[in-house]
CSV table of N, CA and C and ligand atoms in Angstrom, one decimal:
chain,number,residue,atom,x,y,z
A,11,MET,N,-1.0,32.2,2.9
A,11,MET,CA,-1.7,31.1,2.2
A,11,MET,C,-2.2,30.6,3.4
A,12,ILE,N,-3.2,29.4,3.6
A,12,ILE,CA,-4.1,28.3,4.9
A,12,ILE,C,-3.1,27.5,4.9
A,13,GLY,N,-2.5,26.7,4.0
A,13,GLY,CA,-1.6,25.5,3.9
A,13,GLY,C,-2.1,24.1,4.3
A,14,ILE,N,-3.5,24.1,3.9
A,14,ILE,CA,-4.2,23.3,4.0
A,14,ILE,C,-3.5,21.2,3.7
A,15,LYS,N,-3.3,20.4,4.8
A,15,LYS,CA,-2.3,19.5,3.4
A,15,LYS,C,-2.5,18.6,3.2
A,16,LYS,N,-4.6,18.3,4.1
A,16,LYS,CA,-5.5,17.0,3.5
A,16,LYS,C,-6.6,17.3,4.3
A,17,ILE,N,-7.1,16.3,3.1
A,17,ILE,CA,-9.1,16.2,4.3
A,17,ILE,C,-8.4,15.4,5.5
A,18,ASP,N,-8.4,16.1,7.1
A,18,ASP,CA,-8.2,15.3,8.1
A,18,ASP,C,-9.4,14.0,8.4
A,19,HIS,N,-10.3,14.3,8.6
A,19,HIS,CA,-11.4,13.5,8.3
A,19,HIS,C,-12.8,14.5,7.7
A,20,ILE,N,-13.8,13.3,8.1
A,20,ILE,CA,-15.2,14.0,7.5
A,20,ILE,C,-15.9,13.2,9.2
A,21,GLY,N,-16.8,14.7,9.0
A,21,GLY,CA,-17.5,13.7,10.5
A,21,GLY,C,-19.2,13.9,9.7
A,22,ILE,N,-19.1,13.1,10.5
A,22,ILE,CA,-20.8,11.6,10.7
A,22,ILE,C,-21.4,12.0,11.8
A,23,ALA,N,-22.8,12.8,11.9
A,23,ALA,CA,-23.5,12.3,12.8
A,23,ALA,C,-24.7,10.9,13.0
A,24,VAL,N,-24.3,10.3,13.9
A,24,VAL,CA,-25.3,9.2,14.3
A,24,VAL,C,-25.9,9.7,15.8
A,25,LYS,N,-26.6,8.6,15.6
A,25,LYS,CA,-28.0,8.4,17.0
A,25,LYS,C,-27.0,7.3,18.2
A,26,ASP,N,-26.6,6.4,17.1
A,26,ASP,CA,-26.6,5.3,18.1
A,26,ASP,C,-24.9,5.1,17.3
A,27,LEU,N,-23.9,5.5,18.3
A,27,LEU,CA,-22.3,5.0,17.9
A,27,LEU,C,-22.7,3.5,17.8
A,28,ALA,N,-22.7,2.8,18.5
A,28,ALA,CA,-22.3,0.9,18.4
A,28,ALA,C,-23.4,0.7,17.4
A,29,LYS,N,-24.2,0.8,17.4
A,29,LYS,CA,-24.4,0.6,16.0
A,29,LYS,C,-24.1,1.0,15.0
A,30,ALA,N,-23.8,2.2,14.3
A,30,ALA,CA,-23.1,2.5,13.7
A,30,ALA,C,-22.2,2.1,13.0
A,31,ILE,N,-21.0,2.1,14.1
A,31,ILE,CA,-19.7,0.7,13.8
A,31,ILE,C,-19.9,-0.5,13.7
A,32,GLU,N,-21.0,-1.1,14.2
A,32,GLU,CA,-21.3,-2.4,13.2
A,32,GLU,C,-21.3,-2.1,11.4
A,33,PHE,N,-22.0,-1.1,11.4
A,33,PHE,CA,-22.2,-1.3,10.2
A,33,PHE,C,-20.6,-0.7,9.6
A,34,TYR,N,-20.1,0.3,10.1
A,34,TYR,CA,-18.8,0.5,9.3
A,34,TYR,C,-17.4,-0.4,9.3
A,35,GLU,N,-17.9,-1.1,10.7
A,35,GLU,CA,-17.1,-2.4,11.1
A,35,GLU,C,-16.8,-3.4,10.2
A,36,GLY,N,-18.3,-3.7,10.5
A,36,GLY,CA,-18.8,-5.4,9.9
A,36,GLY,C,-19.2,-5.4,9.0
A,37,LEU,N,-19.2,-4.4,8.2
A,37,LEU,CA,-20.2,-4.6,6.7
A,37,LEU,C,-18.9,-3.8,5.7
A,38,LEU,N,-18.2,-2.7,6.6
A,38,LEU,CA,-17.4,-1.9,5.4
A,38,LEU,C,-16.1,-1.9,5.6
A,39,GLY,N,-15.9,-2.9,6.9
A,39,GLY,CA,-14.8,-3.4,6.7
A,39,GLY,C,-13.9,-2.5,7.9
A,40,LEU,N,-14.2,-1.3,7.7
A,40,LEU,CA,-12.6,0.0,8.8
A,40,LEU,C,-12.9,-1.3,10.1
A,41,LYS,N,-11.7,0.0,10.7
A,41,LYS,CA,-11.6,-0.4,12.1
A,41,LYS,C,-11.9,0.8,13.0
A,42,VAL,N,-12.0,1.0,13.9
A,42,VAL,CA,-12.3,1.5,15.0
A,42,VAL,C,-10.9,1.7,15.2
A,43,THR,N,-9.8,2.8,16.0
A,43,THR,CA,-8.5,3.0,16.4
A,43,THR,C,-8.9,3.7,17.1
A,44,GLY,N,-9.8,3.9,17.8
A,44,GLY,CA,-10.0,4.7,18.9
A,44,GLY,C,-11.4,5.2,19.1
A,45,THR,N,-11.4,5.2,20.7
A,45,THR,CA,-13.4,6.1,20.7
A,45,THR,C,-12.9,6.9,22.2
A,46,GLU,N,-14.0,8.1,22.1
A,46,GLU,CA,-13.5,8.9,22.8
A,46,GLU,C,-14.0,9.8,23.1
A,47,VAL,N,-14.4,10.4,24.5
A,47,VAL,CA,-15.5,11.5,24.3
A,47,VAL,C,-14.5,12.7,24.3
A,48,VAL,N,-15.4,13.5,24.7
A,48,VAL,CA,-14.6,14.9,24.7
A,48,VAL,C,-16.1,16.2,25.0
A,49,GLU,N,-15.5,16.3,26.3
A,49,GLU,CA,-16.8,17.1,26.6
A,49,GLU,C,-17.1,18.3,26.3
A,50,GLU,N,-16.2,19.4,26.0
A,50,GLU,CA,-16.1,20.4,25.1
A,50,GLU,C,-17.3,20.5,23.7
A,51,GLN,N,-17.3,19.6,23.1
A,51,GLN,CA,-18.2,19.4,22.0
A,51,GLN,C,-19.6,18.5,22.3
A,52,LYS,N,-19.8,17.8,23.4
A,52,LYS,CA,-20.9,16.8,24.4
A,52,LYS,C,-20.7,16.1,23.0
A,53,VAL,N,-19.9,15.5,22.9
A,53,VAL,CA,-19.9,14.5,21.8
A,53,VAL,C,-19.0,13.0,22.3
A,54,LYS,N,-18.8,11.6,21.4
A,54,LYS,CA,-18.6,10.8,22.1
A,54,LYS,C,-18.6,10.1,20.3
A,55,VAL,N,-16.3,10.4,20.0
A,55,VAL,CA,-16.6,10.1,19.2
A,55,VAL,C,-15.5,9.0,19.0
A,56,ALA,N,-15.8,8.3,17.4
A,56,ALA,CA,-14.5,6.9,16.9
A,56,ALA,C,-14.0,7.5,15.7
A,57,PHE,N,-13.1,6.9,15.6
A,57,PHE,CA,-12.3,7.2,14.4
A,57,PHE,C,-11.4,5.9,13.7
A,58,LEU,N,-12.1,5.8,12.2
A,58,LEU,CA,-11.9,4.8,11.4
A,58,LEU,C,-11.4,5.5,9.9
A,59,PRO,N,-9.7,4.9,10.0
A,59,PRO,CA,-9.1,5.0,9.1
A,59,PRO,C,-9.4,4.9,8.0
A,60,THR,N,-9.4,5.7,6.5
A,60,THR,CA,-9.0,4.9,5.5
A,60,THR,C,-8.3,5.3,4.9
A,61,GLY,N,-7.4,5.3,4.5
A,61,GLY,CA,-6.0,5.5,4.1
A,61,GLY,C,-5.5,6.5,4.3
A,62,ASP,N,-5.6,7.7,3.5
A,62,ASP,CA,-5.3,9.0,4.5
A,62,ASP,C,-6.1,10.0,5.1
A,63,SER,N,-6.9,9.9,5.0
A,63,SER,CA,-8.0,10.6,5.9
A,63,SER,C,-9.0,9.7,7.0
A,64,GLU,N,-9.6,10.0,8.0
A,64,GLU,CA,-10.5,9.3,8.2
A,64,GLU,C,-11.9,9.2,8.5
A,65,VAL,N,-12.4,8.1,8.7
A,65,VAL,CA,-14.2,8.5,9.1
A,65,VAL,C,-14.4,9.2,11.1
A,66,GLU,N,-14.8,10.1,11.1
A,66,GLU,CA,-15.1,10.0,12.6
A,66,GLU,C,-17.1,9.6,12.8
A,67,LEU,N,-17.2,8.8,13.9
A,67,LEU,CA,-18.4,8.5,14.0
A,67,LEU,C,-19.1,9.6,15.1
A,68,LEU,N,-19.5,10.7,15.3
A,68,LEU,CA,-20.2,11.5,16.5
A,68,LEU,C,-21.6,11.6,16.7
A,69,GLU,N,-21.5,10.7,18.0
A,69,GLU,CA,-23.0,10.5,19.1
A,69,GLU,C,-22.7,11.7,19.9
A,70,SER,N,-23.8,12.8,20.3
A,70,SER,CA,-24.0,13.2,21.3
A,70,SER,C,-24.3,13.0,23.2
A,71,THR,N,-23.7,13.5,23.9
A,71,THR,CA,-23.9,13.3,24.4
A,71,THR,C,-24.7,14.0,25.9
A,72,THR,N,-24.9,14.9,24.7
A,72,THR,CA,-26.6,15.5,25.2
A,72,THR,C,-27.4,15.9,24.7
A,73,PRO,N,-28.2,16.0,25.1
A,73,PRO,CA,-29.7,16.3,23.9
A,73,PRO,C,-29.2,17.4,23.9
A,74,ASP,N,-28.8,18.6,24.2
A,74,ASP,CA,-28.5,19.8,23.3
A,74,ASP,C,-27.2,20.8,22.9
A,75,GLY,N,-26.8,19.7,22.1
A,75,GLY,CA,-25.3,19.7,21.6
A,75,GLY,C,-25.6,19.3,20.5
A,76,PRO,N,-24.5,20.5,19.5
A,76,PRO,CA,-24.5,20.5,18.4
A,76,PRO,C,-25.0,19.2,17.5
A,77,ILE,N,-23.9,18.2,17.7
A,77,ILE,CA,-24.9,16.9,16.9
A,77,ILE,C,-26.0,16.4,17.2
A,78,ALA,N,-26.6,16.9,18.1
A,78,ALA,CA,-28.5,16.5,18.4
A,78,ALA,C,-28.9,17.7,18.0
A,79,ARG,N,-28.4,18.4,18.1
A,79,ARG,CA,-29.2,19.6,17.1
A,79,ARG,C,-29.4,19.3,15.7
A,80,PHE,N,-28.0,18.9,15.6
A,80,PHE,CA,-27.7,18.6,14.0
A,80,PHE,C,-28.5,17.2,13.8
A,81,ILE,N,-28.3,16.7,14.3
A,81,ILE,CA,-30.2,14.9,13.9
A,81,ILE,C,-31.5,16.2,14.2
A,82,GLU,N,-31.4,16.2,15.1
A,82,GLU,CA,-32.8,16.8,15.3
A,82,GLU,C,-33.4,17.4,14.0
A,83,LYS,N,-32.4,18.4,13.0
A,83,LYS,CA,-32.8,19.3,12.1
A,83,LYS,C,-32.7,18.7,10.9
A,84,ASN,N,-31.5,17.6,11.0
A,84,ASN,CA,-31.2,17.1,9.4
A,84,ASN,C,-31.8,15.2,9.2
A,85,GLY,N,-31.4,15.1,10.7
A,85,GLY,CA,-31.6,13.9,10.9
A,85,GLY,C,-30.3,13.4,10.8
A,86,GLU,N,-29.8,11.8,10.1
A,86,GLU,CA,-27.9,11.3,10.5
A,86,GLU,C,-27.6,11.7,9.1
A,87,GLY,N,-26.3,12.4,9.4
A,87,GLY,CA,-25.1,11.9,8.1
A,87,GLY,C,-24.6,12.8,8.6
A,88,ILE,N,-23.5,12.8,7.2
A,88,ILE,CA,-22.0,13.9,7.1
A,88,ILE,C,-22.7,15.6,8.3
A,89,GLN,N,-21.4,15.9,8.7
A,89,GLN,CA,-21.9,17.3,9.5
A,89,GLN,C,-21.3,18.0,9.1
A,90,HIS,N,-19.6,17.4,9.1
A,90,HIS,CA,-18.5,18.4,9.3
A,90,HIS,C,-17.4,18.0,7.8
A,91,ILE,N,-16.6,18.5,7.7
A,91,ILE,CA,-15.3,17.8,7.3
A,91,ILE,C,-14.2,18.9,7.5
A,92,ALA,N,-13.2,17.9,8.1
A,92,ALA,CA,-11.9,18.8,8.7
A,92,ALA,C,-10.8,18.8,7.7
A,93,PHE,N,-9.9,19.7,8.0
A,93,PHE,CA,-9.0,19.7,6.8
A,93,PHE,C,-7.8,20.1,7.7
A,94,ARG,N,-6.2,19.0,8.2
A,94,ARG,CA,-5.3,19.4,8.5
A,94,ARG,C,-5.1,21.0,7.6
A,95,VAL,N,-4.9,21.7,8.7
A,95,VAL,CA,-3.6,23.0,8.7
A,95,VAL,C,-2.5,22.6,9.5
A,96,GLU,N,-1.2,23.8,8.7
A,96,GLU,CA,-0.1,23.3,9.6
A,96,GLU,C,-0.3,24.1,10.5
A,97,ASN,N,-0.6,25.5,10.6
A,97,ASN,CA,-0.1,26.0,11.8
A,97,ASN,C,-2.2,27.5,12.2
A,98,LEU,N,-2.4,26.1,12.9
A,98,LEU,CA,-4.2,26.7,13.4
A,98,LEU,C,-4.2,28.3,13.3
A,99,GLU,N,-3.3,28.8,14.0
A,99,GLU,CA,-4.2,30.2,14.9
A,99,GLU,C,-3.3,31.0,14.0
A,100,GLN,N,-2.4,31.1,13.1
A,100,GLN,CA,-2.4,31.5,11.5
A,100,GLN,C,-3.7,31.5,10.6
A,101,ALA,N,-4.3,30.9,10.5
A,101,ALA,CA,-4.8,30.3,9.1
A,101,ALA,C,-6.3,31.3,10.3
A,102,LEU,N,-6.5,30.6,10.8
A,102,LEU,CA,-7.7,31.7,12.1
A,102,LEU,C,-7.5,32.9,11.5
A,103,GLU,N,-6.5,33.8,11.7
A,103,GLU,CA,-6.1,34.6,11.4
A,103,GLU,C,-6.0,35.3,10.5
A,104,GLU,N,-6.0,34.4,8.9
A,104,GLU,CA,-6.0,34.9,8.0
A,104,GLU,C,-7.2,35.3,7.4
A,105,LEU,N,-8.0,33.9,7.9
A,105,LEU,CA,-9.8,34.0,7.1
A,105,LEU,C,-10.4,34.8,7.7
A,106,LYS,N,-10.2,35.3,9.4
A,106,LYS,CA,-10.1,36.5,10.4
A,106,LYS,C,-10.7,38.0,9.1
A,107,ALA,N,-9.1,38.2,8.9
A,107,ALA,CA,-8.9,39.4,8.2
A,107,ALA,C,-9.6,39.3,7.1
A,108,LYS,N,-9.4,38.0,6.0
A,108,LYS,CA,-10.8,38.4,5.0
A,108,LYS,C,-12.2,38.4,5.1
A,109,GLY,N,-12.7,38.0,6.4
A,109,GLY,CA,-14.2,38.8,6.6
A,109,GLY,C,-14.8,36.9,6.8
A,110,VAL,N,-14.1,35.7,7.1
A,110,VAL,CA,-14.7,34.9,7.2
A,110,VAL,C,-15.2,34.7,8.9
A,111,ARG,N,-16.8,33.9,8.9
A,111,ARG,CA,-16.8,34.4,10.1
A,111,ARG,C,-16.7,32.9,10.2
A,112,LEU,N,-16.0,32.7,11.9
A,112,LEU,CA,-15.7,31.9,12.6
A,112,LEU,C,-16.0,31.3,13.7
A,113,ILE,N,-16.4,31.0,13.7
A,113,ILE,CA,-16.6,29.9,15.0
A,113,ILE,C,-15.7,29.8,16.6
A,114,ASP,N,-15.0,29.3,16.3
A,114,ASP,CA,-14.4,29.3,17.0
A,114,ASP,C,-12.8,30.6,16.7
A,115,GLU,N,-12.7,31.3,17.7
A,115,GLU,CA,-11.7,32.9,17.4
A,115,GLU,C,-10.3,32.2,17.5
A,116,LYS,N,-10.5,30.6,18.7
A,116,LYS,CA,-9.0,30.5,19.3
A,116,LYS,C,-8.8,28.8,19.1
A,117,PRO,N,-8.4,28.5,18.5
A,117,PRO,CA,-7.9,27.1,18.8
A,117,PRO,C,-8.6,26.4,19.9
A,118,ARG,N,-9.6,25.0,19.8
A,118,ARG,CA,-10.2,24.1,21.2
A,118,ARG,C,-9.4,22.3,21.0
A,119,ARG,N,-9.9,21.6,21.8
A,119,ARG,CA,-9.0,20.5,22.1
A,119,ARG,C,-10.1,20.1,21.6
A,120,GLY,N,-9.5,19.2,20.1
A,120,GLY,CA,-10.0,17.7,19.8
A,120,GLY,C,-9.9,16.5,20.5
A,121,ALA,N,-10.4,16.0,19.5
A,121,ALA,CA,-9.6,14.4,19.7
A,121,ALA,C,-8.5,13.8,19.7
A,122,GLY,N,-8.4,13.1,19.9
A,122,GLY,CA,-7.1,12.8,20.0
A,122,GLY,C,-5.8,13.7,19.5
A,123,GLY,N,-6.0,14.8,20.9
A,123,GLY,CA,-5.4,15.9,20.9
A,123,GLY,C,-5.5,16.9,19.7
A,124,ALA,N,-5.7,16.4,19.1
A,124,ALA,CA,-5.7,17.8,17.8
A,124,ALA,C,-5.9,19.2,18.7
A,125,ARG,N,-5.7,20.1,17.8
A,125,ARG,CA,-6.3,22.0,18.0
A,125,ARG,C,-6.8,21.9,17.1
A,126,ILE,N,-8.6,22.3,17.3
A,126,ILE,CA,-9.6,22.3,16.2
A,126,ILE,C,-10.0,23.5,16.4
A,127,ALA,N,-11.2,24.5,15.3
A,127,ALA,CA,-11.6,25.2,15.3
A,127,ALA,C,-12.5,25.1,14.1
A,128,PHE,N,-13.7,25.9,14.1
A,128,PHE,CA,-14.8,25.7,13.1
A,128,PHE,C,-15.1,26.7,12.4
A,129,LEU,N,-15.1,26.9,11.4
A,129,LEU,CA,-16.0,28.1,10.8
A,129,LEU,C,-17.0,28.0,10.3
A,130,HIS,N,-17.9,29.2,10.0
A,130,HIS,CA,-19.0,29.0,9.7
A,130,HIS,C,-20.3,28.6,8.8
A,131,PRO,N,-21.1,27.7,8.8
A,131,PRO,CA,-21.1,27.1,7.5
A,131,PRO,C,-22.2,28.1,6.5
A,132,LYS,N,-22.5,29.7,7.4
A,132,LYS,CA,-22.9,30.2,6.3
A,132,LYS,C,-21.6,31.5,5.6
A,133,SER,N,-20.4,30.9,5.8
A,133,SER,CA,-19.6,31.9,5.4
A,133,SER,C,-18.3,30.8,4.5
A,134,THR,N,-19.1,29.8,4.7
A,134,THR,CA,-18.2,29.2,3.4
A,134,THR,C,-19.0,28.0,2.3
A,135,PHE,N,-20.2,28.4,2.1
A,135,PHE,CA,-21.4,27.5,0.7
A,135,PHE,C,-22.0,26.5,1.5
A,136,GLY,N,-22.6,26.7,3.0
A,136,GLY,CA,-23.0,25.9,3.0
A,136,GLY,C,-22.6,24.4,4.2
A,137,THR,N,-21.2,24.2,3.9
A,137,THR,CA,-21.0,23.2,4.5
A,137,THR,C,-19.3,24.4,6.1
A,138,LEU,N,-19.9,22.8,6.9
A,138,LEU,CA,-19.9,23.7,8.6
A,138,LEU,C,-17.9,22.5,8.2
A,139,VAL,N,-17.2,23.7,8.2
A,139,VAL,CA,-15.8,23.0,8.1
A,139,VAL,C,-15.1,23.7,9.4
A,140,GLU,N,-13.8,22.0,10.1
A,140,GLU,CA,-13.4,22.3,11.2
A,140,GLU,C,-12.0,22.5,9.9
A,141,LEU,N,-11.0,23.7,10.5
A,141,LEU,CA,-9.6,22.8,10.8
A,141,LEU,C,-8.8,22.3,11.6
A,142,CYS,N,-8.5,21.5,11.4
A,142,CYS,CA,-7.5,21.1,12.5
A,142,CYS,C,-5.6,21.3,12.1
A,143,GLU,N,-4.8,20.9,13.7
A,143,GLU,CA,-3.7,20.8,13.3
A,143,GLU,C,-3.8,19.6,14.7
A,144,ARG,N,-2.4,18.6,14.2
A,144,ARG,CA,-1.9,17.9,15.3
A,144,ARG,C,-0.8,17.9,14.8
A,145,ASP,N,0.1,17.0,16.5
A,145,ASP,CA,2.0,17.3,16.0
A,145,ASP,C,1.7,16.0,15.2
A,146,ASN,N,1.9,14.8,15.0
A,146,ASN,CA,2.2,13.9,14.2
A,146,ASN,C,2.2,14.7,12.2
B,4,LIG,C1,-14.5,15.9,18.5
B,4,LIG,C2,-14.2,16.9,17.4
B,4,LIG,C3,-13.1,16.8,16.5
B,4,LIG,O1,-13.4,16.6,15.6
B,4,LIG,O2,-11.9,16.7,16.7
B,4,LIG,C4,-15.1,17.4,16.5
B,4,LIG,O3,-15.5,17.8,15.6
B,4,LIG,S1,-16.8,18.1,17.3
B,4,LIG,C5,-18.4,17.9,15.9
B,4,LIG,C6,-19.5,18.5,16.7
B,4,LIG,N1,-18.7,20.4,17.3
B,4,LIG,C7,-19.0,21.5,16.3
B,4,LIG,O4,-20.2,20.9,15.2
B,4,LIG,C8,-19.3,22.6,16.8
B,4,LIG,C9,-19.3,23.9,16.2
B,4,LIG,N2,-20.5,23.6,15.8
B,4,LIG,C10,-21.1,25.0,15.7
B,4,LIG,O5,-21.4,25.8,16.6
B,4,LIG,C11,-22.9,24.4,15.9
B,4,LIG,O6,-23.6,23.8,16.0
B,4,LIG,C12,-23.6,25.5,14.9
B,4,LIG,C13,-22.5,25.2,13.2
B,4,LIG,C14,-23.5,27.3,14.5
B,4,LIG,C15,-25.2,25.8,14.2
B,4,LIG,O7,-25.7,26.2,15.4
B,4,LIG,P1,-27.2,25.7,15.6
B,4,LIG,O8,-27.2,24.7,15.1
B,4,LIG,O9,-27.4,26.4,17.1
B,4,LIG,O10,-27.6,26.6,14.4
B,4,LIG,P2,-28.7,26.4,13.3
B,4,LIG,O11,-29.7,25.1,13.5
B,4,LIG,O12,-29.4,27.7,13.7
B,4,LIG,O13,-28.1,26.9,12.6
B,4,LIG,C16,-27.9,27.9,11.8
B,4,LIG,C17,-27.5,27.7,10.2
B,4,LIG,O14,-26.4,27.0,9.7
B,4,LIG,C18,-26.7,26.0,9.4
B,4,LIG,N3,-25.8,24.9,10.0
B,4,LIG,C19,-26.5,24.1,11.0
B,4,LIG,N4,-25.3,23.3,11.3
B,4,LIG,C20,-24.5,22.9,9.9
B,4,LIG,C21,-24.3,22.0,9.1
B,4,LIG,N5,-23.3,21.3,10.3
B,4,LIG,N6,-23.6,21.8,7.9
B,4,LIG,C22,-23.9,23.2,7.6
B,4,LIG,N7,-24.6,23.6,7.9
B,4,LIG,C23,-25.3,24.0,8.8
B,4,LIG,C24,-28.4,25.9,9.4
B,4,LIG,O15,-29.1,24.8,8.3
B,4,LIG,C25,-28.7,27.1,9.6
B,4,LIG,O16,-29.1,27.7,8.2
B,4,LIG,P3,-30.2,28.3,7.8
B,4,LIG,O17,-30.5,29.0,8.6
B,4,LIG,O18,-30.1,28.5,6.3
B,4,LIG,O19,-31.4,26.9,8.0
B,5,LIG,CO1,-14.3,16.6,13.9
């Protein structure tokens, strides 16, 4: 079993992180608990907890990163959903064995020290899925 615990976060691609935060904090009343640059993913992120899950706002740090490409093609909006798993390496092994197309064969470093890996949207009925494992 993959052992999904919950929706960890919803990843939302935005052009201007500061302006998006003005909306999510100022108008929706959520609070940013952390911002961080994740070089490997070419993103600057802000996390806003909403109960048991979080909103992850993502701005591209380069014109060629995955978020920049997503916005170019689709405009701003939901780019991925992230599920928290107990054991990421095991989940990836199981999914690979069942023929799911992995973007990341091995865990990568995500925001907040998480271990993360993406599944290709062509293998998941159209949604980019992130699996993540955290110590806490
Ligand atoms: C910081 C970290 C964290 O939480 O800790 C993060 O979240 S980092 C979050 C940002 N990082 C990532 O997204 C990394 C993983 N993503 C990737 O490797 C890439 O973005 C891919 C998902 C493989 C897409 O690559 P690329 O843009 O080169 O391909 P493409 O535009 O030709 O797209 C190939 C096909 O997938 C579809 N496609 C592309 N991006 C999609 C998305 N986000 N959701 C659903 N479908 C998507 C396209 O429409 C296209 O379908 P058609 O062929 O039918 O038109
Ligand atoms: Co994410």
